[in-house]
Amino acid sequence: MAEAPKYHTPPSPLYLRGGAIALIPKRQTMERLAKTDIKYLPGVGPRRAELLGKELDIHSFYDLLYYFPFRYIDRSTIHKISDMQGEMPYIQLKGRFLSFAPQGEGAKRRLNALFTDGTGTIEVVWFNRVKYIMENYHTGKEYILFGKPTIYKGHYNMAHPEVDPYKPEALNRGLVGVYNLTEKMHNRSFTTRALQKIVKALLEHQLFQSVSETLPQSTINRYKLMPLKEALINIHTPQSIQLLQQSQRRLKFEELFFLQMNILKYIKGRNAQVPGHVFAHVGEHFNSFYKSYLKFPLTGAQKRVIKEMRHDMGSGKQMNRLLQGDVGSGKTIVAFMTMLLAADNGYQACIMAPTEILASQHYESIGEMAQAVGLKAALLTGSTRKKEREKIHEQLMSGELNILIGTHALIEDTVKFKNLGLAIIDEQHRFGVAQRAKLWHKNTTPPHVLVMTATPIPRTLAMTVYGDLDVSVIDELPPGRKPVTTVLRYENNHMAVYHFIGQELKKGRQCYIVYPLIEENEKLDLRALEEGYEIIRENFPSYRVAYVHGKMKPNEKDYQMGLFASGQAHILVSTTVIEVGVNVPNASVMVIENAERFGLSQLHQLRGRVGRGADQSYCILMSKYQLSKETRHRLKVMTETNDGFVVAEEDMKLRGPGDMEGTQQSGVAFNLRIANLASDGVVLQAARDEAQRILEEDFELKSADGKMLQRTMRFLFSRDTNWGMIS
Ligand code: ADP
Ligand code: MG
């Protein structure tokens, strides 16, 4: 039998910790709710309180108030059994029990009942509370059943439905919130219904009555937000769909607003403390390069982001900027031109790439451009010889070197600059936050920091995860690029694919063939790669095939890559070592073997290796035929769009923001209660704008509204997030 609810008298203030309740000003009702143990709520009591704490982490009135339903059910409509089809959601049925039949003994004891609504019958099953049900429910009486029908052995049945005697008013219940509960709670008769009941008790409790607004009235007016108390009532017990939506919007806004307030306050506080080198003027290096050596007109987006950075670097504050641009959008030239600004103002600059191959490529292109305008650049990687290394160290200290290009070798403590003014990190996701921080100490005044990434991060995520960085986006590809045509082919199509590759090679193009390689499966993966290499050689005897994988010695790897980059080899068979940044514009075909084993953003990165020249390029995803629904969707996204941001959004929807590149290292806990970064971009933007506006007016939060916000922030962020981690 269900545990009888134990009613407690509301606690006297003396029961509260420290007896401090009288001292807490009325405003701080959230604190009071948070300090009131859930066991004091009518209908809870010590046993249920323990269960709530252990299973749902609900310890206080506040915790319960902010434990929102994960979905809502319309309780005003009744289904017909004869209309049930396929996978069914939670529904209501109205009818009578025909029979009750207890089965089994002891732990296996259960109760089967047959229920009819006149259009058909459905079996209803209980695995506990058998005695209670036998005594309280009766055949012949009319009931409303609420539950989720499942198909078992070809028939629908419903386990543990909610059962109510039918009354016409029952259908006036409208929308009802459904809460996530655990198995253990169900076993102890702590059902959705029970949770709804205690939530109702909370909403009627005097402590809830005194909940006060957390947002300034001006904010509420500007964004037409529902007042807090009304929103909390409607999120749990919505009076209508419209009111539910308004309450959701209000609560999402509030959640994201305080998150943004916290991030922005942190950044602005830091910026105020950290002075930056002032790149006051645009000088000869920049201008002469722009006039005489730039080989193509910059795209509008490139110009815009250069302007954004010029503004930052001239402001006297240290720049911390994230530059996002899809693969091939032309980030390198932007990076180089900001380096010219540094040089024009008497500062050195460095750029750090995640691999030696990439660092060398940068050295080739940037080194050449630097030379043209009379600047000296050097390459420093793990394989730089000692003598060369010493020379570089010397020239960095003397100021003879203007630009240093390298791998992480460049952040080693032995590398010291005369006057580093700008540090650029390419393909950021390979670098941790700690490494980024190391760059700060390369000069007494930290250099401006520009982080570049080709892994498009949805704006919403960037605003939160990289909330401490300002974001610039190159959202335009250089003209003349043809979108890559992407197709999905199954393994039995290999011969047709080879035929196609042959045709492209005949036109003088080059081709990548990529295999997955993961550590857990390394041996098998390497074998597949080797076999693939042999098969390709057999099929293309008149072409040269280069071969690269991560386990090779760096020298050998560079040699093989070099063969392909220079056009001496026509086909490159490799693992994902080529994933990032490599630029061979003549390559027009990217074949990805076992494409089902790659994530979306990785597939998009790989695809970005082609489509860099003027020719039509192709990306061929090879996969097995049997695919899970999710994998099929992933591959379909690839064939349907070339837009890195769309891919990234989809990726985030599929994987959830917690798994996205960069979130683990960011230190941001992803414990949003109601907002969803994948779908609430509009609200997030509004919340950020408003936070920005408020902080501009009252950074110290000294006004009456400011004090109220400050208090809420202190309350929220001392609870679960360590914001000091971000940077
Ligand atoms: P990514 O953003 O992936 O690092 P890159 O900087 O390597 O892209 O640029 C890709 C290619 O596009 C390079 O060959 C570069 O020279 C070329 N490129 C960059 N900007 C432009 C432009 N505005 N017009 C034409 N080509 C450009
Ligand atoms: Mg690049």
PDB file of N, CA and C in Angstrom, residues 429-463:
ATOM      1  N   HIS A 429      41.278  23.609 -31.282  1.00  0.00           N
ATOM      2  CA  HIS A 429      40.792  22.529 -30.431  1.00  0.00           C
ATOM      3  C   HIS A 429      41.864  21.529 -30.012  1.00  0.00           C
ATOM      4  N   ARG A 430      43.015  21.632 -30.618  1.00  0.00           N
ATOM      5  CA  ARG A 430      44.088  20.732 -30.193  1.00  0.00           C
ATOM      6  C   ARG A 430      44.868  21.292 -29.008  1.00  0.00           C
ATOM      7  N   PHE A 431      44.590  22.527 -28.677  1.00  0.00           N
ATOM      8  CA  PHE A 431      45.305  23.129 -27.562  1.00  0.00           C
ATOM      9  C   PHE A 431      44.408  23.283 -26.355  1.00  0.00           C
ATOM     10  N   GLY A 432      44.952  22.974 -25.214  1.00  0.00           N
ATOM     11  CA  GLY A 432      44.167  23.124 -23.996  1.00  0.00           C
ATOM     12  C   GLY A 432      44.223  24.550 -23.482  1.00  0.00           C
ATOM     13  N   VAL A 433      43.355  24.799 -22.518  1.00  0.00           N
ATOM     14  CA  VAL A 433      43.298  26.134 -21.935  1.00  0.00           C
ATOM     15  C   VAL A 433      44.626  26.488 -21.270  1.00  0.00           C
ATOM     16  N   ALA A 434      45.240  25.491 -20.655  1.00  0.00           N
ATOM     17  CA  ALA A 434      46.495  25.739 -19.940  1.00  0.00           C
ATOM     18  C   ALA A 434      47.576  26.229 -20.897  1.00  0.00           C
ATOM     19  N   GLN A 435      47.585  25.628 -22.105  1.00  0.00           N
ATOM     20  CA  GLN A 435      48.587  26.034 -23.079  1.00  0.00           C
ATOM     21  C   GLN A 435      48.347  27.460 -23.546  1.00  0.00           C
ATOM     22  N   ARG A 436      47.058  27.773 -23.682  1.00  0.00           N
ATOM     23  CA  ARG A 436      46.733  29.128 -24.073  1.00  0.00           C
ATOM     24  C   ARG A 436      47.268  30.109 -23.035  1.00  0.00           C
ATOM     25  N   ALA A 437      47.078  29.733 -21.780  1.00  0.00           N
ATOM     26  CA  ALA A 437      47.493  30.617 -20.692  1.00  0.00           C
ATOM     27  C   ALA A 437      49.006  30.834 -20.699  1.00  0.00           C
ATOM     28  N   LYS A 438      49.749  29.805 -21.114  1.00  0.00           N
ATOM     29  CA  LYS A 438      51.210  29.906 -21.118  1.00  0.00           C
ATOM     30  C   LYS A 438      51.704  31.061 -21.981  1.00  0.00           C
ATOM     31  N   LEU A 439      50.971  31.293 -23.056  1.00  0.00           N
ATOM     32  CA  LEU A 439      51.348  32.360 -23.967  1.00  0.00           C
ATOM     33  C   LEU A 439      51.336  33.730 -23.291  1.00  0.00           C
ATOM     34  N   TRP A 440      50.472  33.820 -22.293  1.00  0.00           N
ATOM     35  CA  TRP A 440      50.324  35.098 -21.602  1.00  0.00           C
ATOM     36  C   TRP A 440      51.618  35.551 -20.953  1.00  0.00           C
ATOM     37  N   HIS A 441      52.420  34.600 -20.621  1.00  0.00           N
ATOM     38  CA  HIS A 441      53.588  34.961 -19.824  1.00  0.00           C
ATOM     39  C   HIS A 441      54.839  35.147 -20.667  1.00  0.00           C
ATOM     40  N   LYS A 442      54.623  35.247 -21.971  1.00  0.00           N
ATOM     41  CA  LYS A 442      55.758  35.446 -22.863  1.00  0.00           C
ATOM     42  C   LYS A 442      56.180  36.912 -22.920  1.00  0.00           C
ATOM     43  N   ASN A 443      55.455  37.758 -22.270  1.00  0.00           N
ATOM     44  CA  ASN A 443      55.823  39.161 -22.228  1.00  0.00           C
ATOM     45  C   ASN A 443      55.273  39.725 -20.921  1.00  0.00           C
ATOM     46  N   THR A 444      55.857  40.795 -20.420  1.00  0.00           N
ATOM     47  CA  THR A 444      55.361  41.330 -19.152  1.00  0.00           C
ATOM     48  C   THR A 444      53.918  41.792 -19.295  1.00  0.00           C
ATOM     49  N   THR A 445      53.622  42.436 -20.423  1.00  0.00           N
ATOM     50  CA  THR A 445      52.234  42.682 -20.752  1.00  0.00           C
ATOM     51  C   THR A 445      51.827  41.540 -21.663  1.00  0.00           C
ATOM     52  N   PRO A 446      50.755  40.824 -21.344  1.00  0.00           N
ATOM     53  CA  PRO A 446      50.424  39.667 -22.180  1.00  0.00           C
ATOM     54  C   PRO A 446      50.119  40.081 -23.620  1.00  0.00           C
ATOM     55  N   PRO A 447      50.501  39.237 -24.574  1.00  0.00           N
ATOM     56  CA  PRO A 447      50.227  39.560 -25.969  1.00  0.00           C
ATOM     57  C   PRO A 447      48.729  39.483 -26.255  1.00  0.00           C
ATOM     58  N   HIS A 448      48.329  40.092 -27.335  1.00  0.00           N
ATOM     59  CA  HIS A 448      46.985  39.860 -27.836  1.00  0.00           C
ATOM     60  C   HIS A 448      46.906  38.404 -28.272  1.00  0.00           C
ATOM     61  N   VAL A 449      45.762  37.788 -28.027  1.00  0.00           N
ATOM     62  CA  VAL A 449      45.637  36.377 -28.387  1.00  0.00           C
ATOM     63  C   VAL A 449      44.514  36.190 -29.407  1.00  0.00           C
ATOM     64  N   LEU A 450      44.870  35.549 -30.496  1.00  0.00           N
ATOM     65  CA  LEU A 450      43.880  35.224 -31.520  1.00  0.00           C
ATOM     66  C   LEU A 450      43.849  33.709 -31.675  1.00  0.00           C
ATOM     67  N   VAL A 451      42.686  33.138 -31.459  1.00  0.00           N
ATOM     68  CA  VAL A 451      42.522  31.696 -31.577  1.00  0.00           C
ATOM     69  C   VAL A 451      41.730  31.435 -32.852  1.00  0.00           C
ATOM     70  N   MET A 452      42.288  30.608 -33.739  1.00  0.00           N
ATOM     71  CA  MET A 452      41.562  30.354 -34.995  1.00  0.00           C
ATOM     72  C   MET A 452      41.053  28.921 -35.013  1.00  0.00           C
ATOM     73  N   THR A 453      39.848  28.754 -35.457  1.00  0.00           N
ATOM     74  CA  THR A 453      39.366  27.386 -35.564  1.00  0.00           C
ATOM     75  C   THR A 453      38.528  27.191 -36.814  1.00  0.00           C
ATOM     76  N   ALA A 454      38.705  26.035 -37.412  1.00  0.00           N
ATOM     77  CA  ALA A 454      37.912  25.681 -38.590  1.00  0.00           C
ATOM     78  C   ALA A 454      36.801  24.727 -38.190  1.00  0.00           C
ATOM     79  N   THR A 455      36.789  24.341 -36.925  1.00  0.00           N
ATOM     80  CA  THR A 455      35.677  23.529 -36.457  1.00  0.00           C
ATOM     81  C   THR A 455      34.603  24.520 -36.079  1.00  0.00           C
ATOM     82  N   PRO A 456      33.621  24.687 -36.942  1.00  0.00           N
ATOM     83  CA  PRO A 456      32.656  25.735 -36.629  1.00  0.00           C
ATOM     84  C   PRO A 456      31.941  25.366 -35.342  1.00  0.00           C
ATOM     85  N   ILE A 457      31.897  26.302 -34.471  1.00  0.00           N
ATOM     86  CA  ILE A 457      31.205  26.092 -33.213  1.00  0.00           C
ATOM     87  C   ILE A 457      29.921  26.891 -33.318  1.00  0.00           C
ATOM     88  N   PRO A 458      28.785  26.258 -33.087  1.00  0.00           N
ATOM     89  CA  PRO A 458      27.551  27.033 -33.166  1.00  0.00           C
ATOM     90  C   PRO A 458      27.678  28.269 -32.283  1.00  0.00           C
ATOM     91  N   ARG A 459      27.142  29.361 -32.771  1.00  0.00           N
ATOM     92  CA  ARG A 459      27.259  30.621 -32.053  1.00  0.00           C
ATOM     93  C   ARG A 459      26.826  30.504 -30.604  1.00  0.00           C
ATOM     94  N   THR A 460      25.743  29.778 -30.417  1.00  0.00           N
ATOM     95  CA  THR A 460      25.207  29.668 -29.067  1.00  0.00           C
ATOM     96  C   THR A 460      26.230  29.022 -28.137  1.00  0.00           C
ATOM     97  N   LEU A 461      26.939  28.029 -28.687  1.00  0.00           N
ATOM     98  CA  LEU A 461      27.907  27.332 -27.857  1.00  0.00           C
ATOM     99  C   LEU A 461      29.117  28.224 -27.627  1.00  0.00           C
ATOM    100  N   ALA A 462      29.537  28.907 -28.687  1.00  0.00           N
ATOM    101  CA  ALA A 462      30.695  29.777 -28.567  1.00  0.00           C
ATOM    102  C   ALA A 462      30.451  30.848 -27.504  1.00  0.00           C
ATOM    103  N   MET A 463      29.229  31.380 -27.500  1.00  0.00           N
ATOM    104  CA  MET A 463      28.913  32.444 -26.554  1.00  0.00           C
ATOM    105  C   MET A 463      28.980  31.948 -25.124  1.00  0.00           C
TER     106      MET A 463
END
